[in-house]
Amino acid sequence: MTEVVVEEVESPMKITVVENENSRSKQNPKKRVGEEDDETLASQQNATKKTKGCKSMLMVDFLKEHNELDDEELEKWENEDDDEDELENEDQEEENNGTIKNKTRGPTQCLKIHGRQFEEREEIILDDDGEPVGPTEKVLTGLSNFPGTIAKSSAFCPLIYTNFKGIVKNDEKDEIWGYVQNLRKKNIVNRAKQRFNHRMGPKNFATIRKKLREKKGNGEDATQAEMFIETRQCRKGKKNEETETAISKLQEAIQNPSQPPDQVFRSLFGKEKSGKIRCYGKTATPSMLKKKEEIATIKKQYEGEISSMKEKMEAHESLTQKKMEAYESLLKCVMMQQNPNLSEDDVNNMMGQALGIESVIHHSSTSTYIPEKGSN
């Protein structure tokens, strides 16, 4: 009897709820349609939202659990490392569905680089200063992003957790947040002091210097003035008047070298800070640049001496050749005066035989007159 009563009580309640919902929709159809649209949009967003395949736990616990995964779950885990390749397609699908997806870090996580095998590593080309300059800009961008994904502070974010949520202690999170806030304030102050913005994105100075060196064609390195012009020129958007004024002065100094461009650069921007030098990258120092300039000066000096020695040798060879030709002409005249019956071809053959050189002159006759010894 109890079960029958429950069924009779439950069924009217369900019917009543449905009727009330229908009556509400009839009374206010616009509101109902809007609610349905919101529910549909929310369901689409939930459907497209990715679920994390990694729980917040210690790395040791994760490895223990990961060893017990079946093939299906393992495949799901590995597929999440391919997010970088699917970003563009997913953005297009979200636009087609009428939903907007927030921008994600994507390439800065370097998922592809972390997933490479040892044999698949990219070769990095370094310049004379040890700065990476190749092989491509895409590889260099990955190189600049990759160290940030593995270099973590053991005091703040130890690598024993699978993700940030694994850090349970609130004190540690507060310490990290305080560190980030202090760094933010410091960067705001430094940013306000910066007058000339760098406009080359993630490209390093070594790559730009290499490009300018190749553009010159004479093997000379770009000066500070040339590097400043190349890296601070505004190609898009609003131009900075102060930057444009500095660039015009440097360009004038390069075109009319009454004063060295680097000297004009120092007069505009002041002295270098201790241990640093502008427009040369993070690894360059004044002492390194000074040594490099000394080596370049010595190299240029030796090249000048070698060039001078080559010119002297060429002049000496030319003079020697002229003397030999004069001696040969004089000898021919003497031989023809002493032997009037000899022709010029006969004299040339005789001199060729004496010097061990075969004559290449064609004669009308095969006979050759050779005077006897002692004849006048």
Coordinates of C-alpha atoms in Angstrom, one line a residue:
M1 CA 0.0 0.0 0.0
T2 CA 2.8 2.4 0.8
E3 CA 4.3 2.0 -2.7
V4 CA 1.0 2.7 -4.4
V5 CA 0.5 5.8 -2.4
V6 CA 3.9 7.1 -3.3
E7 CA 3.2 6.5 -7.0
E8 CA -0.1 8.3 -6.9
V9 CA 1.5 11.2 -5.0
E10 CA 4.5 11.5 -7.3
S11 CA 2.7 11.4 -10.6
P12 CA 0.5 14.5 -10.0
M13 CA 3.5 16.4 -8.8
K14 CA 5.3 15.8 -12.0
I15 CA 2.3 16.7 -14.0
T16 CA 1.9 19.9 -12.0
V17 CA 5.4 20.9 -12.6
V18 CA 5.2 20.4 -16.3
E19 CA 1.9 22.3 -16.5
N20 CA 3.4 25.2 -14.5
E21 CA 6.4 25.4 -16.8
N22 CA 4.2 25.4 -19.8
S23 CA 1.9 28.0 -18.4
R24 CA 5.0 30.2 -17.6
S25 CA 6.3 29.8 -21.1
K26 CA 2.9 30.8 -22.5
Q27 CA 2.6 33.8 -20.2
N28 CA 6.1 35.1 -20.9
P29 CA 7.3 33.5 -24.1
K30 CA 10.2 36.0 -24.7
K31 CA 11.7 35.3 -21.3
R32 CA 11.5 31.5 -21.9
V33 CA 13.2 31.8 -25.3
G34 CA 16.0 33.8 -23.8
E35 CA 16.5 31.3 -21.0
E36 CA 16.6 28.5 -23.5
D37 CA 19.2 30.4 -25.5
D38 CA 21.3 31.0 -22.4
E39 CA 21.1 27.3 -21.5
T40 CA 22.0 26.3 -25.0
L41 CA 25.0 28.6 -25.0
A42 CA 26.1 27.4 -21.6
S43 CA 25.8 23.8 -22.7
Q44 CA 27.8 24.5 -25.9
Q45 CA 30.5 26.2 -23.8
N46 CA 30.6 23.3 -21.4
A47 CA 30.8 20.8 -24.3
T48 CA 33.7 22.6 -25.9
K49 CA 35.5 23.2 -22.6
K50 CA 38.4 20.8 -22.2
T51 CA 38.8 18.6 -19.2
K52 CA 42.1 18.4 -17.5
G53 CA 43.7 15.0 -17.7
C54 CA 46.1 15.7 -14.8
K55 CA 45.1 16.0 -11.1
S56 CA 46.7 18.2 -8.6
M57 CA 49.0 15.8 -6.7
L58 CA 52.6 15.0 -6.0
M59 CA 54.6 13.9 -8.9
V60 CA 55.4 10.5 -7.2
D61 CA 51.7 9.8 -6.7
F62 CA 51.0 10.8 -10.3
L63 CA 53.6 8.4 -11.6
K64 CA 52.2 5.6 -9.6
E65 CA 48.7 6.3 -10.9
H66 CA 50.0 6.8 -14.4
N67 CA 51.5 3.4 -14.5
E68 CA 48.1 1.8 -13.9
L69 CA 46.3 3.7 -16.7
D70 CA 44.8 1.6 -19.5
D71 CA 45.4 2.3 -23.2
E72 CA 42.4 4.5 -23.7
E73 CA 43.2 6.8 -20.8
L74 CA 46.9 6.9 -21.8
E75 CA 45.9 7.9 -25.4
K76 CA 43.7 10.7 -23.9
W77 CA 46.6 11.9 -21.9
E78 CA 49.0 12.0 -24.8
N79 CA 46.4 13.8 -27.1
E80 CA 46.3 16.8 -24.7
D81 CA 50.0 17.5 -25.6
D82 CA 48.9 18.4 -29.2
D83 CA 46.9 21.4 -28.2
E84 CA 49.3 23.7 -29.9
D85 CA 48.5 22.3 -33.4
E86 CA 44.7 22.5 -32.8
L87 CA 44.5 26.1 -31.6
E88 CA 43.7 27.6 -35.0
N89 CA 41.1 24.9 -35.9
E90 CA 39.4 25.2 -32.5
D91 CA 39.2 29.0 -32.8
Q92 CA 37.5 28.7 -36.1
E93 CA 35.1 26.1 -34.8
E94 CA 34.3 28.4 -31.8
E95 CA 33.6 31.3 -34.2
N96 CA 31.3 29.1 -36.3
N97 CA 29.3 28.0 -33.2
G98 CA 28.9 31.6 -32.1
T99 CA 31.0 31.3 -29.0
I100 CA 34.1 33.2 -28.1
K101 CA 37.1 31.5 -26.7
N102 CA 39.7 33.3 -24.6
K103 CA 43.3 33.4 -25.8
T104 CA 45.5 30.8 -24.4
R105 CA 49.3 30.6 -23.9
G106 CA 49.7 28.0 -26.6
P107 CA 53.2 28.2 -28.1
T108 CA 54.8 29.6 -24.9
Q109 CA 54.2 26.3 -23.2
C110 CA 56.6 24.7 -25.8
L111 CA 54.6 21.4 -25.8
K112 CA 56.1 20.3 -29.1
I113 CA 59.7 20.9 -27.8
H114 CA 59.0 18.9 -24.6
G115 CA 57.6 16.1 -26.7
R116 CA 60.6 15.7 -29.0
Q117 CA 62.9 12.8 -29.0
F118 CA 66.6 13.2 -28.5
E119 CA 67.3 12.7 -32.2
E120 CA 64.8 15.3 -33.2
R121 CA 66.6 18.2 -31.5
E122 CA 67.1 21.4 -33.6
E123 CA 70.6 22.6 -34.4
I124 CA 71.3 26.1 -33.1
I125 CA 73.8 28.4 -34.9
L126 CA 75.9 30.8 -32.8
D127 CA 77.8 33.9 -33.8
D128 CA 81.3 34.9 -32.7
D129 CA 79.9 36.3 -29.4
G130 CA 78.0 33.1 -28.6
E131 CA 74.6 34.5 -29.4
P132 CA 72.1 32.3 -31.2
V133 CA 71.4 33.6 -34.8
G134 CA 69.9 30.6 -36.6
P135 CA 68.9 28.5 -38.4
T136 CA 65.4 30.2 -38.6
E137 CA 63.5 32.8 -36.5
K138 CA 60.9 30.2 -35.5
V139 CA 63.6 28.0 -34.0
L140 CA 65.1 31.0 -32.1
T141 CA 61.7 31.9 -30.8
G142 CA 61.2 28.4 -29.4
L143 CA 64.7 28.6 -27.9
S144 CA 63.9 31.8 -26.1
N145 CA 60.6 30.5 -24.7
F146 CA 61.8 27.0 -23.8
P147 CA 64.1 27.8 -20.8
G148 CA 61.2 29.6 -19.1
T149 CA 59.2 26.4 -19.0
I150 CA 61.9 24.4 -17.2
A151 CA 63.7 27.1 -15.0
K152 CA 61.6 27.3 -11.9
S153 CA 62.4 28.5 -8.4
S154 CA 62.7 25.5 -6.1
A155 CA 61.7 27.8 -3.2
F156 CA 58.5 29.0 -4.8
C157 CA 57.3 26.4 -7.3
P158 CA 59.0 23.0 -6.7
L159 CA 58.8 20.5 -9.5
I160 CA 57.4 17.8 -7.2
Y161 CA 53.8 18.8 -8.0
T162 CA 51.9 18.1 -11.3
N163 CA 50.5 21.7 -11.4
F164 CA 50.1 24.9 -9.3
K165 CA 47.0 23.6 -7.5
G166 CA 49.1 20.9 -6.0
I167 CA 50.7 23.4 -3.7
V168 CA 48.4 23.1 -0.6
K169 CA 49.9 25.6 1.8
N170 CA 48.4 29.0 1.5
D171 CA 51.5 30.6 3.0
E172 CA 53.5 29.5 0.0
K173 CA 50.9 30.8 -2.4
D174 CA 50.8 34.2 -0.6
E175 CA 54.6 34.4 -0.8
I176 CA 54.6 33.7 -4.5
W177 CA 51.8 36.3 -5.0
G178 CA 53.8 38.9 -3.0
Y179 CA 56.9 38.2 -5.1
V180 CA 54.9 38.7 -8.3
Q181 CA 53.4 41.9 -7.1
N182 CA 56.8 43.3 -6.1
L183 CA 58.2 42.4 -9.5
R184 CA 55.2 44.0 -11.2
K185 CA 55.8 47.3 -9.3
K186 CA 59.5 47.2 -10.2
N187 CA 58.7 46.6 -13.9
I188 CA 56.1 49.5 -13.9
V189 CA 58.8 51.9 -12.6
N190 CA 61.4 50.6 -15.1
R191 CA 58.8 50.8 -18.0
A192 CA 58.0 54.4 -17.1
K193 CA 61.8 55.3 -17.4
Q194 CA 62.0 53.7 -20.9
R195 CA 61.9 56.4 -23.6
F196 CA 62.6 54.4 -26.7
N197 CA 60.7 51.2 -27.2
H198 CA 62.1 48.1 -28.8
R199 CA 59.9 47.2 -31.8
M200 CA 61.4 43.9 -33.1
G201 CA 59.4 41.5 -30.9
P202 CA 61.2 38.3 -29.8
K203 CA 64.1 38.8 -32.3
N204 CA 67.5 39.1 -30.5
F205 CA 70.1 41.7 -31.4
A206 CA 72.5 39.1 -32.7
T207 CA 70.0 38.1 -35.5
I208 CA 69.5 41.7 -36.4
R209 CA 73.2 42.4 -36.4
K210 CA 73.8 39.4 -38.7
K211 CA 71.2 40.6 -41.1
L212 CA 72.7 44.1 -41.3
R213 CA 76.2 42.7 -41.7
E214 CA 75.0 40.6 -44.7
K215 CA 73.2 43.7 -46.1
K216 CA 76.4 45.7 -46.0
G217 CA 78.3 43.0 -47.9
N218 CA 81.8 44.1 -46.6
G219 CA 81.7 42.0 -43.5
E220 CA 81.6 45.0 -41.1
D221 CA 79.5 44.8 -38.0
A222 CA 76.6 47.3 -37.5
T223 CA 77.3 50.3 -35.3
Q224 CA 75.2 51.2 -32.3
A225 CA 73.5 53.9 -34.3
E226 CA 72.5 51.5 -37.1
M227 CA 71.2 49.0 -34.6
F228 CA 69.2 51.7 -32.8
I229 CA 67.6 52.8 -36.1
E230 CA 66.8 49.2 -37.1
T231 CA 65.2 48.2 -33.8
R232 CA 63.4 51.4 -32.9
Q233 CA 61.8 52.3 -36.2
C234 CA 58.0 52.4 -36.0
R235 CA 56.5 50.4 -38.8
K236 CA 52.9 50.3 -37.6
G237 CA 50.7 52.4 -35.4
K238 CA 51.4 55.7 -33.7
K239 CA 54.9 57.1 -34.0
N240 CA 56.9 58.4 -31.1
E241 CA 58.2 61.9 -31.8
E242 CA 61.2 61.7 -29.5
T243 CA 62.3 58.4 -31.1
E244 CA 61.8 59.8 -34.6
T245 CA 63.9 62.8 -33.7
A246 CA 66.8 60.6 -32.4
I247 CA 66.6 58.4 -35.5
S248 CA 66.8 61.4 -37.9
K249 CA 69.9 62.7 -36.1
L250 CA 71.6 59.4 -36.3
Q251 CA 70.7 59.0 -40.0
E252 CA 72.2 62.4 -40.7
A253 CA 75.4 61.4 -38.8
I254 CA 75.7 58.2 -40.9
Q255 CA 75.2 60.1 -44.2
N256 CA 77.5 63.0 -43.3
P257 CA 80.3 61.4 -41.3
S258 CA 81.8 64.7 -40.0
Q259 CA 81.4 63.1 -36.6
P260 CA 81.5 59.3 -35.9
P261 CA 77.9 57.9 -35.6
D262 CA 78.7 56.2 -32.3
Q263 CA 79.9 59.4 -30.8
V264 CA 76.6 61.0 -31.9
F265 CA 74.9 58.0 -30.2
R266 CA 76.6 58.6 -26.9
S267 CA 75.9 62.4 -27.1
L268 CA 72.2 61.6 -27.5
F269 CA 71.8 58.8 -25.0
G270 CA 74.6 59.4 -22.5
K271 CA 77.3 57.1 -21.1
E272 CA 76.8 53.3 -20.9
K273 CA 76.0 51.7 -17.6
S274 CA 78.7 49.7 -15.9
G275 CA 79.0 46.2 -17.4
K276 CA 76.3 46.9 -20.1
I277 CA 76.2 48.2 -23.6
R278 CA 73.1 49.2 -25.5
C279 CA 71.9 47.6 -28.7
Y280 CA 74.3 44.6 -28.4
G281 CA 72.2 42.1 -26.4
K282 CA 72.4 40.7 -22.9
T283 CA 75.7 38.9 -23.2
A284 CA 77.8 41.7 -24.6
T285 CA 79.9 43.8 -22.2
P286 CA 82.1 46.9 -22.7
S287 CA 85.3 44.8 -22.1
M288 CA 84.2 42.2 -24.6
L289 CA 83.4 44.9 -27.2
K290 CA 86.8 46.6 -26.5
K291 CA 88.7 43.3 -27.1
K292 CA 86.7 42.7 -30.2
E293 CA 87.5 46.2 -31.5
E294 CA 91.2 45.6 -30.7
I295 CA 91.2 42.3 -32.6
A296 CA 89.4 43.9 -35.5
T297 CA 92.0 46.8 -35.6
I298 CA 95.0 44.3 -35.5
K299 CA 93.3 42.2 -38.2
K300 CA 92.7 45.3 -40.3
Q301 CA 96.4 46.4 -39.8
Y302 CA 97.7 43.0 -40.9
E303 CA 95.4 42.9 -43.8
G304 CA 96.8 46.3 -44.9
E305 CA 100.4 45.1 -44.5
I306 CA 99.6 41.9 -46.5
S307 CA 98.0 43.9 -49.2
S308 CA 101.0 46.3 -49.3
M309 CA 103.4 43.3 -49.6
K310 CA 101.3 41.8 -52.4
E311 CA 101.4 45.2 -54.3
K312 CA 105.2 45.3 -53.9
M313 CA 105.7 41.8 -55.1
E314 CA 103.5 42.4 -58.1
A315 CA 105.5 45.6 -58.9
H316 CA 108.8 43.7 -58.5
E317 CA 107.5 40.9 -60.8
S318 CA 106.4 43.4 -63.4
L319 CA 109.8 45.2 -63.3
T320 CA 111.7 41.8 -63.5
Q321 CA 109.6 40.8 -66.5
K322 CA 110.4 44.1 -68.2
K323 CA 114.1 43.7 -67.6
M324 CA 114.0 40.1 -69.0
E325 CA 112.3 41.4 -72.1
A326 CA 114.9 44.1 -72.5
Y327 CA 117.8 41.7 -72.0
E328 CA 116.2 39.3 -74.5
S329 CA 115.8 42.1 -77.1
L330 CA 119.4 43.2 -76.6
L331 CA 120.7 39.6 -77.0
K332 CA 118.7 39.2 -80.2
C333 CA 120.2 42.4 -81.6
V334 CA 123.8 41.3 -80.7
M335 CA 123.3 37.8 -82.3
M336 CA 121.8 39.2 -85.5
Q337 CA 124.7 41.8 -85.8
Q338 CA 127.3 39.0 -85.4
N339 CA 125.4 36.6 -87.7
P340 CA 123.7 38.6 -90.5
N341 CA 122.5 35.4 -92.2
L342 CA 120.3 34.5 -89.3
S343 CA 116.6 35.4 -89.4
E344 CA 114.6 36.5 -86.4
D345 CA 112.9 33.1 -86.2
D346 CA 116.3 31.4 -86.1
V347 CA 117.3 33.6 -83.2
N348 CA 114.1 32.9 -81.3
N349 CA 114.7 29.1 -81.8
M350 CA 118.2 29.3 -80.6
M351 CA 117.2 31.3 -77.5
G352 CA 114.4 28.8 -76.8
Q353 CA 116.8 25.8 -77.0
A354 CA 119.3 27.6 -74.7
L355 CA 116.5 28.3 -72.2
G356 CA 115.0 24.8 -72.6
I357 CA 111.8 26.2 -74.2
E358 CA 110.4 24.6 -77.3
S359 CA 109.7 27.0 -80.2
V360 CA 106.1 27.3 -81.2
I361 CA 106.8 29.4 -84.3
H362 CA 106.1 27.8 -87.6
H363 CA 108.8 28.1 -90.2
S364 CA 108.7 28.0 -94.0
S365 CA 111.7 25.6 -94.1
T366 CA 112.6 22.7 -91.8
S367 CA 116.3 23.6 -92.0
T368 CA 118.0 25.6 -89.3
Y369 CA 121.3 27.4 -89.7
I370 CA 123.5 27.0 -86.6
P371 CA 126.7 28.9 -86.8
E372 CA 130.0 27.1 -86.1
K373 CA 131.8 28.0 -83.0
G374 CA 134.3 30.7 -83.4
S375 CA 132.8 32.0 -86.7
N376 CA 132.3 35.8 -87.1

